[in-house]
Short mmCIF file of C-alpha atoms in Angstrom, two decimals:
data_model
loop_
_atom_site.label_atom_id
_atom_site.label_comp_id
_atom_site.label_asym_id
_atom_site.label_seq_id
_atom_site.Cartn_x
_atom_site.Cartn_y
_atom_site.Cartn_z
CA MET A 5 0.18 0.03 -0.06
CA ARG A 6 1.26 3.49 -1.01
CA LYS A 7 2.28 5.60 2.26
CA LEU A 8 0.47 8.55 2.82
CA LEU A 9 3.08 11.53 3.08
CA ASN A 10 2.50 15.26 3.77
CA THR A 11 1.35 18.47 1.61
CA LEU A 12 3.06 21.40 2.57
CA TYR A 13 1.07 24.52 2.57
CA ILE A 14 2.29 27.87 2.13
CA THR A 15 0.19 30.21 3.32
CA GLN A 16 1.82 33.18 4.05
CA GLU A 17 1.97 35.68 1.08
CA ASP A 18 5.10 36.98 1.81
CA VAL A 19 7.60 34.18 1.93
CA TYR A 20 10.01 33.04 -0.26
CA LEU A 21 10.82 29.06 -0.70
CA LYS A 22 14.42 27.95 -1.91
CA LEU A 23 16.35 24.81 -1.72
CA ASP A 24 18.99 23.92 0.69
CA GLY A 25 20.51 20.53 0.47
CA LEU A 26 17.48 17.92 1.04
CA ASN A 27 15.54 20.50 2.53
CA VAL A 28 13.04 23.14 1.71
CA VAL A 29 13.53 26.54 3.39
CA LEU A 30 11.03 29.40 3.78
CA THR A 31 12.38 32.61 4.10
CA LYS A 32 10.80 36.08 5.07
CA ASN A 33 12.72 39.53 4.57
CA SER A 34 15.77 37.30 3.73
CA GLU A 35 15.37 35.53 7.18
CA ILE A 36 15.07 31.77 7.51
CA VAL A 37 11.52 30.99 9.16
CA ALA A 38 11.45 26.88 8.53
CA ARG A 39 13.29 24.26 7.13
CA ILE A 40 11.24 21.02 6.13
CA PRO A 41 13.21 17.87 4.86
CA PHE A 42 12.51 16.66 1.58
CA CYS A 43 11.68 13.18 2.30
CA ASN A 44 8.48 13.50 4.00
CA ILE A 45 6.64 15.51 1.56
CA GLU A 46 4.66 14.40 -1.43
CA ASN A 47 3.08 17.98 -2.42
CA ILE A 48 3.64 21.66 -2.19
CA VAL A 49 0.84 24.00 -2.76
CA CYS A 50 1.69 27.79 -2.67
CA PHE A 51 -0.71 30.62 -1.56
CA ASN A 52 2.34 33.10 -1.58
CA TYR A 53 3.48 35.91 -4.22
CA LEU A 54 6.70 35.33 -4.20
CA GLY A 55 6.90 32.01 -5.47
CA CYS A 56 10.52 29.73 -5.30
CA SER A 57 13.64 29.08 -6.65
CA PRO A 58 14.37 27.56 -10.11
CA GLN A 59 16.57 25.01 -8.03
CA LEU A 60 13.40 24.11 -5.93
CA MET A 61 11.29 23.68 -8.79
CA GLY A 62 13.75 21.63 -10.43
CA LYS A 63 14.26 19.42 -7.25
CA CYS A 64 10.52 18.89 -7.31
CA ALA A 65 10.33 18.03 -10.65
CA ASP A 66 13.34 15.06 -10.29
CA ALA A 67 11.41 14.06 -7.00
CA GLY A 68 8.37 13.84 -8.59
CA ILE A 69 7.15 16.26 -5.77
CA GLY A 70 3.78 18.02 -6.79
CA LEU A 71 4.47 21.90 -6.81
CA CYS A 72 1.09 24.08 -7.46
CA PHE A 73 0.75 27.93 -7.31
CA LEU A 74 -2.89 29.33 -6.28
CA LYS A 75 -4.00 32.65 -5.37
CA PRO A 76 -4.68 33.33 -1.92
CA SER A 77 -8.47 32.73 -2.58
CA GLY A 78 -7.50 29.38 -3.91
CA GLU A 79 -7.97 30.11 -7.42
CA PHE A 80 -5.67 27.77 -9.60
CA LEU A 81 -2.63 29.66 -11.07
CA ALA A 82 -0.05 27.03 -12.44
CA ARG A 83 1.42 23.41 -11.69
CA VAL A 84 5.40 22.70 -12.13
CA THR A 85 5.33 18.97 -13.24
CA GLY A 86 8.41 16.77 -14.00
CA LYS A 87 8.84 13.74 -16.09
CA VAL A 88 5.62 11.71 -17.05
CA HIS A 89 5.21 8.71 -14.94
CA GLY A 90 3.94 5.07 -15.94
CA ASN A 91 3.81 3.48 -19.24
CA VAL A 92 3.12 5.29 -22.45
CA HIS A 93 0.94 2.58 -23.82
CA LEU A 94 -1.19 3.17 -20.74
CA ARG A 95 -1.83 6.28 -21.83
CA VAL A 96 -2.22 5.46 -25.65
CA ILE A 97 -4.81 2.98 -24.28
CA GLN A 98 -6.49 6.15 -22.27
CA TYR A 99 -6.72 8.41 -25.41
CA GLU A 100 -8.34 5.61 -27.47
CA LYS A 101 -10.82 4.52 -24.95
CA MET A 102 -11.72 8.49 -24.07
CA ARG A 103 -12.83 8.98 -27.64
CA GLN A 104 -15.35 6.01 -27.25
CA SER A 105 -18.59 7.62 -26.33
CA SER A 106 -19.81 4.25 -24.95
CA THR A 107 -16.88 3.85 -22.94
CA CYS A 108 -17.24 7.91 -21.81
CA LEU A 109 -21.06 7.34 -20.80
CA TYR A 110 -20.28 4.00 -18.95
CA LEU A 111 -17.51 5.52 -16.70
CA ALA A 112 -19.72 8.76 -16.05
CA GLN A 113 -22.82 6.91 -15.13
CA LYS A 114 -20.57 5.11 -12.67
CA THR A 115 -18.98 7.97 -11.34
CA ILE A 116 -22.25 9.92 -10.72
CA LEU A 117 -24.18 7.16 -9.43
CA ALA A 118 -21.85 6.90 -6.94
CA LYS A 119 -21.46 10.73 -6.15
CA MET A 120 -25.44 10.60 -5.75
CA LYS A 121 -25.47 7.65 -3.43
CA ASN A 122 -23.01 9.37 -1.35
CA SER A 123 -24.85 12.45 -1.20
CA ARG A 124 -27.87 10.71 -0.29
CA ASN A 125 -26.45 8.33 2.18
CA TYR A 126 -24.99 11.47 3.95
CA LEU A 127 -28.01 13.19 4.17
CA ALA A 128 -29.77 10.07 5.41
CA LYS A 129 -27.42 9.81 8.20
CA GLN A 130 -27.72 13.10 9.37
CA MET A 131 -31.75 12.44 9.50
CA ARG A 132 -30.98 9.49 11.82
CA GLU A 133 -28.69 11.32 13.93
CA ASP A 134 -31.13 14.59 14.30
CA LEU A 135 -34.48 13.47 13.81
CA THR A 136 -35.28 17.12 13.88
CA LEU A 137 -33.91 17.62 10.59
CA LYS A 138 -36.03 14.99 8.84
CA PRO A 139 -39.11 17.25 7.86
CA TYR A 140 -36.37 19.30 6.08
CA LEU A 141 -34.25 17.06 4.38
CA GLN A 142 -36.75 13.90 3.66
CA THR A 143 -38.12 15.51 0.61
CA ASP A 144 -34.60 16.28 -0.94
CA VAL A 145 -33.21 12.61 -0.11
CA GLU A 146 -36.52 11.12 -1.85
CA TYR A 147 -35.77 13.08 -4.73
CA ILE A 148 -32.26 12.28 -5.02
CA GLU A 149 -33.33 8.62 -4.66
CA GLN A 150 -35.70 8.97 -7.69
CA LYS A 151 -32.76 10.39 -9.99
CA ILE A 152 -30.33 7.55 -8.78
CA ALA A 153 -32.70 5.09 -10.35
CA ASP A 154 -32.70 7.27 -13.76
CA VAL A 155 -28.81 7.29 -14.31
CA PRO A 156 -28.50 3.66 -15.50
CA PHE A 157 -31.05 4.63 -18.32
CA VAL A 158 -29.36 7.93 -19.53
CA GLU A 159 -28.35 7.56 -23.09
CA ASP A 160 -26.07 10.58 -23.48
CA LEU A 161 -23.61 12.49 -21.67
CA GLU A 162 -25.62 15.83 -21.84
CA THR A 163 -28.62 14.33 -20.42
CA LEU A 164 -26.56 12.85 -17.65
CA ARG A 165 -24.92 16.32 -16.87
CA GLY A 166 -28.19 17.89 -16.66
CA LEU A 167 -29.41 15.10 -14.31
CA GLU A 168 -26.00 15.28 -12.19
CA GLY A 169 -27.00 19.48 -12.12
CA VAL A 170 -30.48 18.90 -11.12
CA VAL A 171 -29.56 16.65 -8.27
CA ALA A 172 -26.65 18.79 -7.23
CA LYS A 173 -28.85 21.69 -6.65
CA LYS A 174 -31.00 19.52 -4.39
CA TYR A 175 -28.38 18.41 -2.67
CA PHE A 176 -27.10 21.79 -1.84
CA HIS A 177 -30.82 22.59 -0.81
CA ALA A 178 -30.53 20.00 2.03
CA PHE A 179 -26.92 20.99 2.77
CA SER A 180 -28.00 24.49 3.97
CA LYS A 181 -30.39 22.32 6.41
CA VAL A 182 -27.37 20.86 7.84
CA LEU A 183 -25.72 23.91 8.58
CA LYS A 184 -26.50 24.76 12.09
CA ASN A 185 -24.37 27.64 12.81
CA GLN A 186 -27.03 30.61 12.97
CA ASP A 187 -24.03 32.93 12.28
CA PHE A 188 -23.73 31.98 8.65
CA LYS A 189 -26.12 31.52 5.97
CA PHE A 190 -25.94 29.39 2.91
CA GLU A 191 -28.76 29.54 0.29
CA ILE A 192 -27.21 28.23 -3.13
CA ARG A 193 -23.71 27.07 -4.32
CA ASN A 194 -22.11 30.05 -6.30
CA LYS A 195 -18.46 30.17 -7.17
CA ARG A 196 -15.95 32.25 -9.26
CA PRO A 197 -16.40 34.35 -7.15
CA PRO A 198 -17.80 32.52 -4.14
CA LEU A 199 -20.33 35.02 -2.30
CA ASP A 200 -20.64 33.92 0.95
CA PRO A 201 -17.81 32.09 3.50
CA VAL A 202 -19.58 28.88 3.22
CA ASN A 203 -18.92 28.75 -0.57
CA ALA A 204 -15.48 30.35 -0.36
CA VAL A 205 -14.59 27.36 2.13
CA LEU A 206 -16.01 24.66 -0.11
CA SER A 207 -14.38 25.97 -3.09
CA TYR A 208 -11.19 26.16 -1.29
CA LEU A 209 -11.36 22.74 -0.29
CA TYR A 210 -12.50 21.60 -3.81
CA THR A 211 -9.46 22.95 -5.35
CA LEU A 212 -7.22 21.32 -2.81
CA LEU A 213 -9.17 18.13 -3.58
CA ALA A 214 -8.64 18.59 -7.17
CA LEU A 215 -4.71 18.96 -6.86
CA ASP A 216 -4.96 15.81 -4.89
CA CYS A 217 -6.50 13.78 -7.46
CA GLN A 218 -4.37 15.32 -10.25
CA SER A 219 -1.50 13.97 -8.47
CA ALA A 220 -2.93 10.59 -8.02
CA LEU A 221 -3.59 10.36 -11.73
CA GLU A 222 -0.02 11.45 -12.60
CA THR A 223 1.28 8.77 -10.31
CA VAL A 224 -0.29 5.70 -11.89
CA GLY A 225 0.59 6.99 -15.18
CA LEU A 226 -2.93 8.54 -16.60
CA ASP A 227 -3.10 11.67 -18.22
CA PRO A 228 -5.30 13.99 -15.94
CA TYR A 229 -6.29 16.49 -18.78
CA VAL A 230 -8.34 13.43 -20.80
CA GLY A 231 -11.33 12.84 -19.07
CA TYR A 232 -15.14 10.96 -19.70
CA PHE A 233 -17.31 13.21 -18.12
CA HIS A 234 -16.08 17.00 -18.03
CA THR A 235 -15.58 18.84 -21.32
CA ASP A 236 -11.83 18.87 -22.41
CA ARG A 237 -10.65 22.03 -22.35
CA PRO A 238 -6.85 23.59 -22.79
CA GLY A 239 -5.48 23.88 -19.30
CA ARG A 240 -8.38 21.90 -17.67
CA ALA A 241 -7.60 18.60 -15.94
CA SER A 242 -10.79 16.99 -16.79
CA LEU A 243 -10.25 13.37 -15.48
CA SER A 244 -9.39 15.00 -12.05
CA LEU A 245 -12.49 16.92 -12.04
CA ASP A 246 -14.17 13.24 -13.09
CA ILE A 247 -13.14 11.33 -10.35
CA MET A 248 -13.22 13.71 -7.46
CA GLU A 249 -17.10 13.77 -8.16
CA GLU A 250 -17.09 10.70 -6.10
CA PHE A 251 -15.46 12.20 -3.15
CA ARG A 252 -17.04 15.50 -2.84
CA CYS A 253 -19.54 15.01 -0.38
CA PHE A 254 -17.48 12.44 1.79
CA VAL A 255 -14.25 14.36 2.03
CA VAL A 256 -14.93 18.06 1.32
CA ASP A 257 -18.60 18.62 2.41
CA ARG A 258 -18.22 16.84 5.84
CA CYS A 259 -15.26 18.81 6.58
CA VAL A 260 -16.78 21.96 5.83
CA LEU A 261 -19.92 21.50 7.94
CA SER A 262 -17.57 20.41 10.63
CA LEU A 263 -15.65 23.57 10.50
CA PHE A 264 -18.98 25.76 10.71
CA ASN A 265 -20.98 23.61 13.04
CA LYS A 266 -18.17 23.55 15.37
CA LYS A 267 -17.87 27.25 15.41
CA GLN A 268 -14.02 26.50 14.37
CA LEU A 269 -14.95 29.49 12.03
CA ASN A 270 -16.30 32.93 12.56
CA LYS A 271 -17.16 36.10 10.78
CA SER A 272 -13.70 37.50 11.57
CA CYS A 273 -12.22 34.75 9.51
CA PHE A 274 -13.91 36.06 6.38
CA ILE A 275 -13.17 39.56 4.24
CA THR A 276 -16.06 40.74 1.75
CA ASN A 277 -14.56 42.86 -1.01
CA LEU A 278 -16.29 45.74 -3.04
CA THR A 279 -17.60 43.14 -5.63
CA GLY A 280 -19.03 40.87 -2.89
CA ALA A 281 -16.54 38.30 -3.25
CA VAL A 282 -15.63 36.61 -0.12
CA THR A 283 -11.86 35.78 0.59
CA MET A 284 -10.26 34.20 3.88
CA THR A 285 -7.76 35.52 6.07
CA ASP A 286 -4.26 34.06 6.64
CA GLU A 287 -5.22 32.78 9.74
CA CYS A 288 -8.35 30.93 8.51
CA ARG A 289 -6.58 29.43 6.10
CA ARG A 290 -4.39 27.90 8.11
CA LEU A 291 -6.92 26.67 10.34
CA ILE A 292 -8.69 25.38 7.30
CA ILE A 293 -5.84 23.31 6.15
CA HIS A 294 -4.61 22.07 9.54
CA GLU A 295 -8.55 20.43 9.80
CA TRP A 296 -8.06 19.38 5.99
CA GLN A 297 -4.90 17.54 6.91
CA SER A 298 -6.00 16.00 9.75
CA ARG A 299 -9.34 14.76 8.04
CA LYS A 300 -6.94 13.19 5.04
CA LYS A 301 -5.17 10.86 8.05
CA GLU A 302 -8.45 9.45 9.27
CA GLU A 303 -8.84 6.17 8.38
CA ILE A 304 -11.62 4.21 7.16
CA MET A 305 -12.61 0.57 6.10
CA HIS A 306 -12.36 0.74 2.63
CA PRO A 307 -15.48 -0.61 0.61
CA VAL A 308 -13.17 -2.41 -2.10
CA LEU A 309 -10.09 -3.56 -0.06
CA HIS A 310 -11.62 -4.28 2.88
CA GLU A 311 -8.73 -2.84 4.94
CA LYS A 312 -8.19 0.57 6.95
CA THR A 313 -7.22 3.24 4.52
CA PRO A 314 -6.21 6.82 4.97
CA ILE A 315 -8.70 9.24 3.74
CA GLY A 316 -5.95 11.03 1.95
CA LEU A 317 -5.09 8.06 -0.31
CA LEU A 318 -8.85 7.43 -1.70
CA PRO A 319 -7.79 9.38 -4.80
CA TYR A 320 -4.72 7.21 -5.48
CA ILE A 321 -6.62 4.15 -4.77
CA GLN A 322 -9.38 5.23 -7.71
CA ALA A 323 -6.83 6.41 -9.96
CA ARG A 324 -5.21 2.97 -9.65
CA LEU A 325 -8.91 0.91 -10.02
CA LEU A 326 -9.59 3.47 -13.15
CA SER A 327 -6.11 2.45 -14.58
CA LYS A 328 -6.70 -1.14 -14.20
CA TYR A 329 -10.07 -0.96 -16.03
CA ILE A 330 -8.18 1.19 -18.91
CA ARG A 331 -5.72 -1.79 -19.09
CA ASN A 332 -8.78 -4.45 -19.02
CA GLU A 333 -7.32 -5.94 -15.85
CA LEU A 334 -10.53 -5.12 -14.29
CA PRO A 335 -13.88 -6.13 -15.94
CA GLU A 336 -15.50 -2.98 -14.65
CA TYR A 337 -14.83 0.04 -12.96
CA ILE A 338 -15.66 0.03 -9.02
CA PRO A 339 -16.19 3.73 -8.14
CA PHE A 340 -15.88 5.06 -4.30
CA GLU A 341 -19.29 4.32 -2.77
CA VAL A 342 -19.25 4.63 1.39
CA LYS A 343 -22.36 3.72 3.54
CA LEU A 344 -22.62 6.28 6.39
#
């Protein structure tokens, strides 16, 4: 089993990263503020404006350590990658299969079905644990259940995208009822930019999850830019967005609700600019990342492997299962579904 290593998140905007032997060194105003060994790192995510040295970029590329640059708001800027992993024949097969509409529809149905089931199961769990929520969630859960039954009969991707969209809207309507912190309101899912704190944190962690999925795909040798459900666009890691659909509810949404419902976040954590866009303070980002890392270290009994697995390894496991399906080593693709 692959070992879960650490992701180094640089949240301070005025630090500079450089290489010193086998260490990543963080400097601020030419003074060293931290020194981290390379051996424990598998990804570096930078929210800083000053960037890093070319030597560090080269070392990350040679060592297979992902190096990503994001805006402080969480918006993706760039990613530094080294040599392509895996067998070129796997990618050739991937390109051939992703040109087949029947294969794309099959994989998309599997993925979206798992996403819907995970969403339904989570809401059902909330009703079991808090009976006062049942009047608010029952109708939405039943609606999602009806749409789950429709997925196997969808005949094209556009229809499936429409079905996924209406279910996502219904799910987030229910999501707003599970948010118990009265200091914050969540009405609809919005992004680019997020217009309230809950949406800001959701977008922030979805970005981090997408990066984890991209790293996992690159590790097993798949091209993260050629997918089966999200449309291919220049610079868009479509396959990363595809497989992350299975994890949104279980990995990100639960973490976000926990942060707000336990009142770990308050209004001082967020800044609203003149356009209405909401961003997070440095301290807020650090707190969220701490919880995110803790969440990734939690272990679950994997529904396919039947062994305890850190949540942070779930994207890697799904990437492996997908690569085995593409190579015809598995007769079917097995998506991630969890019963809560």
